[in-house]
PDB file of C-alpha atoms and ligand atoms in Angstrom:
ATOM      1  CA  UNK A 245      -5.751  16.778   7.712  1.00 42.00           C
ATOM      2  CA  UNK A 246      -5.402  16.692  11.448  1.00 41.00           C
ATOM      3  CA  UNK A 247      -3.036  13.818  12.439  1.00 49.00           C
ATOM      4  CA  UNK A 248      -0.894  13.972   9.370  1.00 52.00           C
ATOM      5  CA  UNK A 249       2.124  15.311   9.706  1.00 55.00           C
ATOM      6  CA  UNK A 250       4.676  13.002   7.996  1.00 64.00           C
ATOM      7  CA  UNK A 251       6.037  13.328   4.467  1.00 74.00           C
ATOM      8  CA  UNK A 252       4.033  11.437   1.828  1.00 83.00           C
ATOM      9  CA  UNK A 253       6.639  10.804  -0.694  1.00 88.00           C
ATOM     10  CA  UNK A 254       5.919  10.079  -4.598  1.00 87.00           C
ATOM     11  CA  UNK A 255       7.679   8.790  -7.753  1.00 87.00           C
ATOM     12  CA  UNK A 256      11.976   8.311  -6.907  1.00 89.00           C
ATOM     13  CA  UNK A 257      11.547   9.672  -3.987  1.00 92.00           C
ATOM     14  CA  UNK A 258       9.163   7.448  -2.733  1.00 95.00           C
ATOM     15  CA  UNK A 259      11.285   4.580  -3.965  1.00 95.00           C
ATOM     16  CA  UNK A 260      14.372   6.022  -2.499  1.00 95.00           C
ATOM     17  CA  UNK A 261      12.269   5.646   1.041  1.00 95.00           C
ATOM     18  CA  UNK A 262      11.420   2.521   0.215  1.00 97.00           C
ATOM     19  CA  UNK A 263      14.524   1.122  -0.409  1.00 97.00           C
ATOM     20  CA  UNK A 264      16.046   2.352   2.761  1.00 97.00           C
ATOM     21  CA  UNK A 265      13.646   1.141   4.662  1.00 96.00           C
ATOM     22  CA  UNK A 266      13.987  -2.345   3.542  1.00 97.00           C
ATOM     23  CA  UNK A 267      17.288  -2.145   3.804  1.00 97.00           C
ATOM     24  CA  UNK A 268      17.006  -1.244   7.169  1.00 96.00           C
ATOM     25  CA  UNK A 269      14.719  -3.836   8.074  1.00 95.00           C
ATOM     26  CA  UNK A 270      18.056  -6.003   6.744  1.00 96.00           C
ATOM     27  CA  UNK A 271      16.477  -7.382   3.520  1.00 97.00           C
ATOM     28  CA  UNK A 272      18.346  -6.806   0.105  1.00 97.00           C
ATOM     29  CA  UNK A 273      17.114  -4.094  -2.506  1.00 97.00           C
ATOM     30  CA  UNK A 274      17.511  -6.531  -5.135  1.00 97.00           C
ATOM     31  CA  UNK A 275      16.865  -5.263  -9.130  1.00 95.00           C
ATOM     32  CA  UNK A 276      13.630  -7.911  -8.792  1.00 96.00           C
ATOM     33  CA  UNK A 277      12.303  -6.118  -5.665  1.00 97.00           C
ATOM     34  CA  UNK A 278      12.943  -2.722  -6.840  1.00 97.00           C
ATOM     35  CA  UNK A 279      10.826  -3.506 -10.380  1.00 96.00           C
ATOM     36  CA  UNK A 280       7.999  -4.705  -8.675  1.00 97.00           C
ATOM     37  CA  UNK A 281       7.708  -1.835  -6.398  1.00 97.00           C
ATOM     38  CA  UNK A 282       8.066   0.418  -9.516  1.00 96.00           C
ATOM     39  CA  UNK A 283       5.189  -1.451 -11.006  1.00 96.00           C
ATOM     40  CA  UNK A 284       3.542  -1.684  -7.988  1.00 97.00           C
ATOM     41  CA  UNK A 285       4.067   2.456  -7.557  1.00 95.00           C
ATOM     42  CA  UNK A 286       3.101   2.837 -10.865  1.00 94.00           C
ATOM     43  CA  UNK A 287      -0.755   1.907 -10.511  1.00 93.00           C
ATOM     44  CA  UNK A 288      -2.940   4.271  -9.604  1.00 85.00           C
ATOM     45  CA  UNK A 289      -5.485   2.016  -8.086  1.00 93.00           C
ATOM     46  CA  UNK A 290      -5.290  -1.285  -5.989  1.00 96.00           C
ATOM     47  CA  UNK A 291      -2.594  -4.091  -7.999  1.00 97.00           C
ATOM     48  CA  UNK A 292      -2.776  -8.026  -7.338  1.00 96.00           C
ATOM     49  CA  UNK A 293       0.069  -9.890  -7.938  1.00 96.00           C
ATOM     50  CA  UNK A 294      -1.417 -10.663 -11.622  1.00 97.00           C
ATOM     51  CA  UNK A 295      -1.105  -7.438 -12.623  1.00 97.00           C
ATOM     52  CA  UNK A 296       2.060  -6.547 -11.046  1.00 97.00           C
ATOM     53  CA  UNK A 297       3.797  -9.495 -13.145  1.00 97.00           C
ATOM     54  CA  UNK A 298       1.930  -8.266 -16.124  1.00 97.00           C
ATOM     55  CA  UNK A 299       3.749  -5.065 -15.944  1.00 96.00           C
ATOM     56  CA  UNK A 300       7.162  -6.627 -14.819  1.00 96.00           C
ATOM     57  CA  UNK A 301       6.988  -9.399 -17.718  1.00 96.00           C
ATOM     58  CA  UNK A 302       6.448  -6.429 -20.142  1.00 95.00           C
ATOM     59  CA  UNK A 303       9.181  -4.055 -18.907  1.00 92.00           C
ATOM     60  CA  UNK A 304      11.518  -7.155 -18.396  1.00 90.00           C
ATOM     61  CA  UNK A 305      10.965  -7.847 -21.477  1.00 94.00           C
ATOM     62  CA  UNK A 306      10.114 -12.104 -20.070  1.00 93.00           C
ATOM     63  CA  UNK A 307       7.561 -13.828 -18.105  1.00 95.00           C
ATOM     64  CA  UNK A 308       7.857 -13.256 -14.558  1.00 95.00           C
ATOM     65  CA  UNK A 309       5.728 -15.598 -12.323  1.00 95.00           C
ATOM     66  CA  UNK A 310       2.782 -14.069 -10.446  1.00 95.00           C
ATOM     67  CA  UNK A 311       3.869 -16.177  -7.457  1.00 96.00           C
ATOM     68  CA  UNK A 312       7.345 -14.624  -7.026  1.00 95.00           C
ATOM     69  CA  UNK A 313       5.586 -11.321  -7.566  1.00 97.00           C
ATOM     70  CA  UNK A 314       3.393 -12.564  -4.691  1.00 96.00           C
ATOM     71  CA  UNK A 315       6.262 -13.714  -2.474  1.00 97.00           C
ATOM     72  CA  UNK A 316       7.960  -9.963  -2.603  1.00 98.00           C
ATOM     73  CA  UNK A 317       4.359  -8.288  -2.084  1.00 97.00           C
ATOM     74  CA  UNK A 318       4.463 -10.510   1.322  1.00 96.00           C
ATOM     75  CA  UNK A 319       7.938  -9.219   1.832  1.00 97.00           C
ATOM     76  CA  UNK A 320       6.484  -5.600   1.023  1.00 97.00           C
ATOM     77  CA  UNK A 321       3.692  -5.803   2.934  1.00 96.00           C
ATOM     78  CA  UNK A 322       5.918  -6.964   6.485  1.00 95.00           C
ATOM     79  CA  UNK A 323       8.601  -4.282   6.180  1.00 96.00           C
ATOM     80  CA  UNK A 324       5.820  -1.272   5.765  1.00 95.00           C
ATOM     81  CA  UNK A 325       6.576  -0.875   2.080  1.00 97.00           C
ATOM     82  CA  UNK A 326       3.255  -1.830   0.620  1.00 97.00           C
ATOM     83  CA  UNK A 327      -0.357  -1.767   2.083  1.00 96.00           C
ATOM     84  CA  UNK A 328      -3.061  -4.840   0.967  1.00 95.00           C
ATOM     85  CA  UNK A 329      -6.335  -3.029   0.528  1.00 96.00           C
ATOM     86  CA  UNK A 330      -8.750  -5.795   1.559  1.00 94.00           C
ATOM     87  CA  UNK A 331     -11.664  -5.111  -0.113  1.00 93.00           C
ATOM     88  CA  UNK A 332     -10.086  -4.547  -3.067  1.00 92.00           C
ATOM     89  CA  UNK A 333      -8.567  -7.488  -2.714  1.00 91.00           C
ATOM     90  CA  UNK A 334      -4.839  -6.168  -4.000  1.00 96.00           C
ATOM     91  CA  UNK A 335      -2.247  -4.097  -2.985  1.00 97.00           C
ATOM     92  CA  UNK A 336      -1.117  -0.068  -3.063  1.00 96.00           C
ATOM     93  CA  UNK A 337       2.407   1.210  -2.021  1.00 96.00           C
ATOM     94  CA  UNK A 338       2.779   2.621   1.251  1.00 95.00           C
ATOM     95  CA  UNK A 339       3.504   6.497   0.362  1.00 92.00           C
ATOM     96  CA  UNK A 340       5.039   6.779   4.035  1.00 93.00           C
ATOM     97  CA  UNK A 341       7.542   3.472   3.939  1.00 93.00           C
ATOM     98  CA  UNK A 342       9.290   5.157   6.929  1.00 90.00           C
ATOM     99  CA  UNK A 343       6.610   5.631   9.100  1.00 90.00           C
ATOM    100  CA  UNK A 344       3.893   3.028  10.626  1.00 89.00           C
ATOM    101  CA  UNK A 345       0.552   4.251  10.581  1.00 91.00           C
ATOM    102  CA  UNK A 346      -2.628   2.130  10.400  1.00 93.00           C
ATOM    103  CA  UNK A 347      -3.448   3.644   6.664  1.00 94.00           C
ATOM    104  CA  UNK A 348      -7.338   4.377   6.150  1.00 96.00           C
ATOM    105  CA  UNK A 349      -8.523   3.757   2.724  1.00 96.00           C
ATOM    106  CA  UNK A 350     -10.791   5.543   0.652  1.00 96.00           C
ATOM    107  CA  UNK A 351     -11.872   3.016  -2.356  1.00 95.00           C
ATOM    108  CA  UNK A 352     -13.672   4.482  -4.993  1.00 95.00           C
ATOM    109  CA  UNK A 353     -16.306   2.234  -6.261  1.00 95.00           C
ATOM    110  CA  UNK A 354     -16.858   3.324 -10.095  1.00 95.00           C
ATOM    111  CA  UNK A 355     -12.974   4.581 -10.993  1.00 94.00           C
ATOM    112  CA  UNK A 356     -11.260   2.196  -8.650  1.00 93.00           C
ATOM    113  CA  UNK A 357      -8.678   4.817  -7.630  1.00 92.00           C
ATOM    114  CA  UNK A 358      -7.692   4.313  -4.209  1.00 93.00           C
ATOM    115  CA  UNK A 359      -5.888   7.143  -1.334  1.00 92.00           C
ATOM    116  CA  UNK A 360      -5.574   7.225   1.757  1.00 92.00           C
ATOM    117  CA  UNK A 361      -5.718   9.466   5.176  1.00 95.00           C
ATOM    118  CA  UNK A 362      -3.815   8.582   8.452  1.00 95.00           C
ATOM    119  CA  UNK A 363      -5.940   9.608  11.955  1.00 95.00           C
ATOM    120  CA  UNK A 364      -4.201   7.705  14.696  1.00 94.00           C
ATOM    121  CA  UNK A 365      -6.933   8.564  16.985  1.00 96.00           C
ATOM    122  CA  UNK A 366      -9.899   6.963  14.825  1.00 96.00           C
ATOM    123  CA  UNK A 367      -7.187   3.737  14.514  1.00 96.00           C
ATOM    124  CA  UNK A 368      -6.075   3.929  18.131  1.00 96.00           C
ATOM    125  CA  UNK A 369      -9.424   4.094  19.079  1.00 97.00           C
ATOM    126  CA  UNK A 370     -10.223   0.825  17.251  1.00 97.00           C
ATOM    127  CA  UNK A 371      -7.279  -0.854  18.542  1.00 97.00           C
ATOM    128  CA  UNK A 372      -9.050   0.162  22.018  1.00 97.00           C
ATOM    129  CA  UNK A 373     -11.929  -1.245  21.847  1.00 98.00           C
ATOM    130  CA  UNK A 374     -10.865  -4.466  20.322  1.00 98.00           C
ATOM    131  CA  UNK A 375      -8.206  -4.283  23.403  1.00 97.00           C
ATOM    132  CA  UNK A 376     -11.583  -3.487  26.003  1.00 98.00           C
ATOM    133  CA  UNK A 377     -12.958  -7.123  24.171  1.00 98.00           C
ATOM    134  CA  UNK A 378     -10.030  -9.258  25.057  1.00 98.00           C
ATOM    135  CA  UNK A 379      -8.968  -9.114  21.869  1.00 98.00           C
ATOM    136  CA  UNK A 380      -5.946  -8.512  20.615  1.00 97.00           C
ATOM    137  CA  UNK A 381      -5.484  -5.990  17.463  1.00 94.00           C
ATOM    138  CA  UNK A 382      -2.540  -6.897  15.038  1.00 92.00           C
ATOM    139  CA  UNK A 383      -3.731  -4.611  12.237  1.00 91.00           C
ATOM    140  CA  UNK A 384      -7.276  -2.893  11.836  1.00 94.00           C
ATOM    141  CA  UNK A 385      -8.560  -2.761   8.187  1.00 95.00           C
ATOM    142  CA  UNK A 386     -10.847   0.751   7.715  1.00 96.00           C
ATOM    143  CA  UNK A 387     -11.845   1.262   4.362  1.00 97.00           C
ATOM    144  CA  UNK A 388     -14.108   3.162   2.997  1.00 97.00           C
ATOM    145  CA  UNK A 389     -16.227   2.625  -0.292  1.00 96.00           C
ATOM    146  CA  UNK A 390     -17.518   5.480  -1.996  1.00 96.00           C
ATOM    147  CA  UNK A 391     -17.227   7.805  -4.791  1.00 96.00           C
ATOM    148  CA  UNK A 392     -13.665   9.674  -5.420  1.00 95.00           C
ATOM    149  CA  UNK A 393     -13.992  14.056  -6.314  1.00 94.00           C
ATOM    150  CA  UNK A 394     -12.903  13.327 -10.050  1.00 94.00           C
ATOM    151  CA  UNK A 395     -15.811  10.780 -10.319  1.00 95.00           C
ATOM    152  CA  UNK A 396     -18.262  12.981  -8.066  1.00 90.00           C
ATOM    153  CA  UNK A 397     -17.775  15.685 -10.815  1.00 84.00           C
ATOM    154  CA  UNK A 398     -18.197  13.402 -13.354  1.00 78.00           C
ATOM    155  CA  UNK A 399     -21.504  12.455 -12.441  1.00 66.00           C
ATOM    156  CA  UNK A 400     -22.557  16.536 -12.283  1.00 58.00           C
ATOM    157  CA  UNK A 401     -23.164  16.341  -8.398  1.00 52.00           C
ATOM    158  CA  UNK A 402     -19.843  18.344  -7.345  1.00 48.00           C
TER     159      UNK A 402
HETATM  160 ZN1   ZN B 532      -0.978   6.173   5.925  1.00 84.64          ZN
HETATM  161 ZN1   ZN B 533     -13.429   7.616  -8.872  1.00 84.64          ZN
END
């Protein structure tokens, strides 16, 4: 992949690099933050905040309130720790906490499974021509709906 040449990290690792970076952005790596970015790590397809408290209230072992779960998503999502896929309408961890990028999606419309591919040129390119508009870009959203390899086998057309 062209413009990708940062480490992806994965499973404590990639919550190792997500703790420093929060730290670093001067928040506290609290024992509630760090659960629901395991849960949140843990899916391996888009999460809302429902289902992130579902897995939280069952490893806690007691109800944990989709709102605070919501709250710490919000947190996530500011300090580069967590993506929101829009049309998905729920959230993914960032698997590059420690570097910005404006993530491109790849949704796959029968499994669900989500990944992702960073080309700053396609995004920079947006950010452009949104500029050339008198607009001014905060974040651009590319996603991309289609069909993921495992499910493209599935189906016998691989
Ligand atoms: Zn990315
Ligand atoms: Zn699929």
């Amino acid at each position: 992949m062209a413009h990708h040449h940062h480490h992806e990290h994965s499973g404590a690792d990639l919550t190792r690099a997500a703790e420093t970076t929060l730290t670093k952005a001067g928040e506290q790596w609290t024992a509630m933050r760090a659960q629901v970015f395991t849960a949140l790590a843990g899916f391996s397809k888009p999460a809302s905040a429902y289902d992130i408290a579902e897995a939280v209230s069952k490893a806690e072992g007691r109800r944990i309130a989709a709102n605070s779960v919501y709250r710490i998503l919000d947190l996530f999502v500011g300090a580069n720790l967590a993506r929101r896929v829009e049309s998905a309408n729920a959230y993914v961890a960032n698997a590059h906490p420690d570097c910005l990028h404006d993530c491109i999606f790849l949704v796959c419309d029968r499994c669900g499974q989500t990944t992702h591919i960073d080309d700053d040129t396609i995004t920079n390119s947006v950010r452009g021509a949104a500029r050339g508009a008198g607009f001014s870009p905060v974040r651009p959203v590319i996603e991309v709906r289609g069909t993921c390899a495992a499910c493209d086998g599935a189906a016998g057309t691989a």
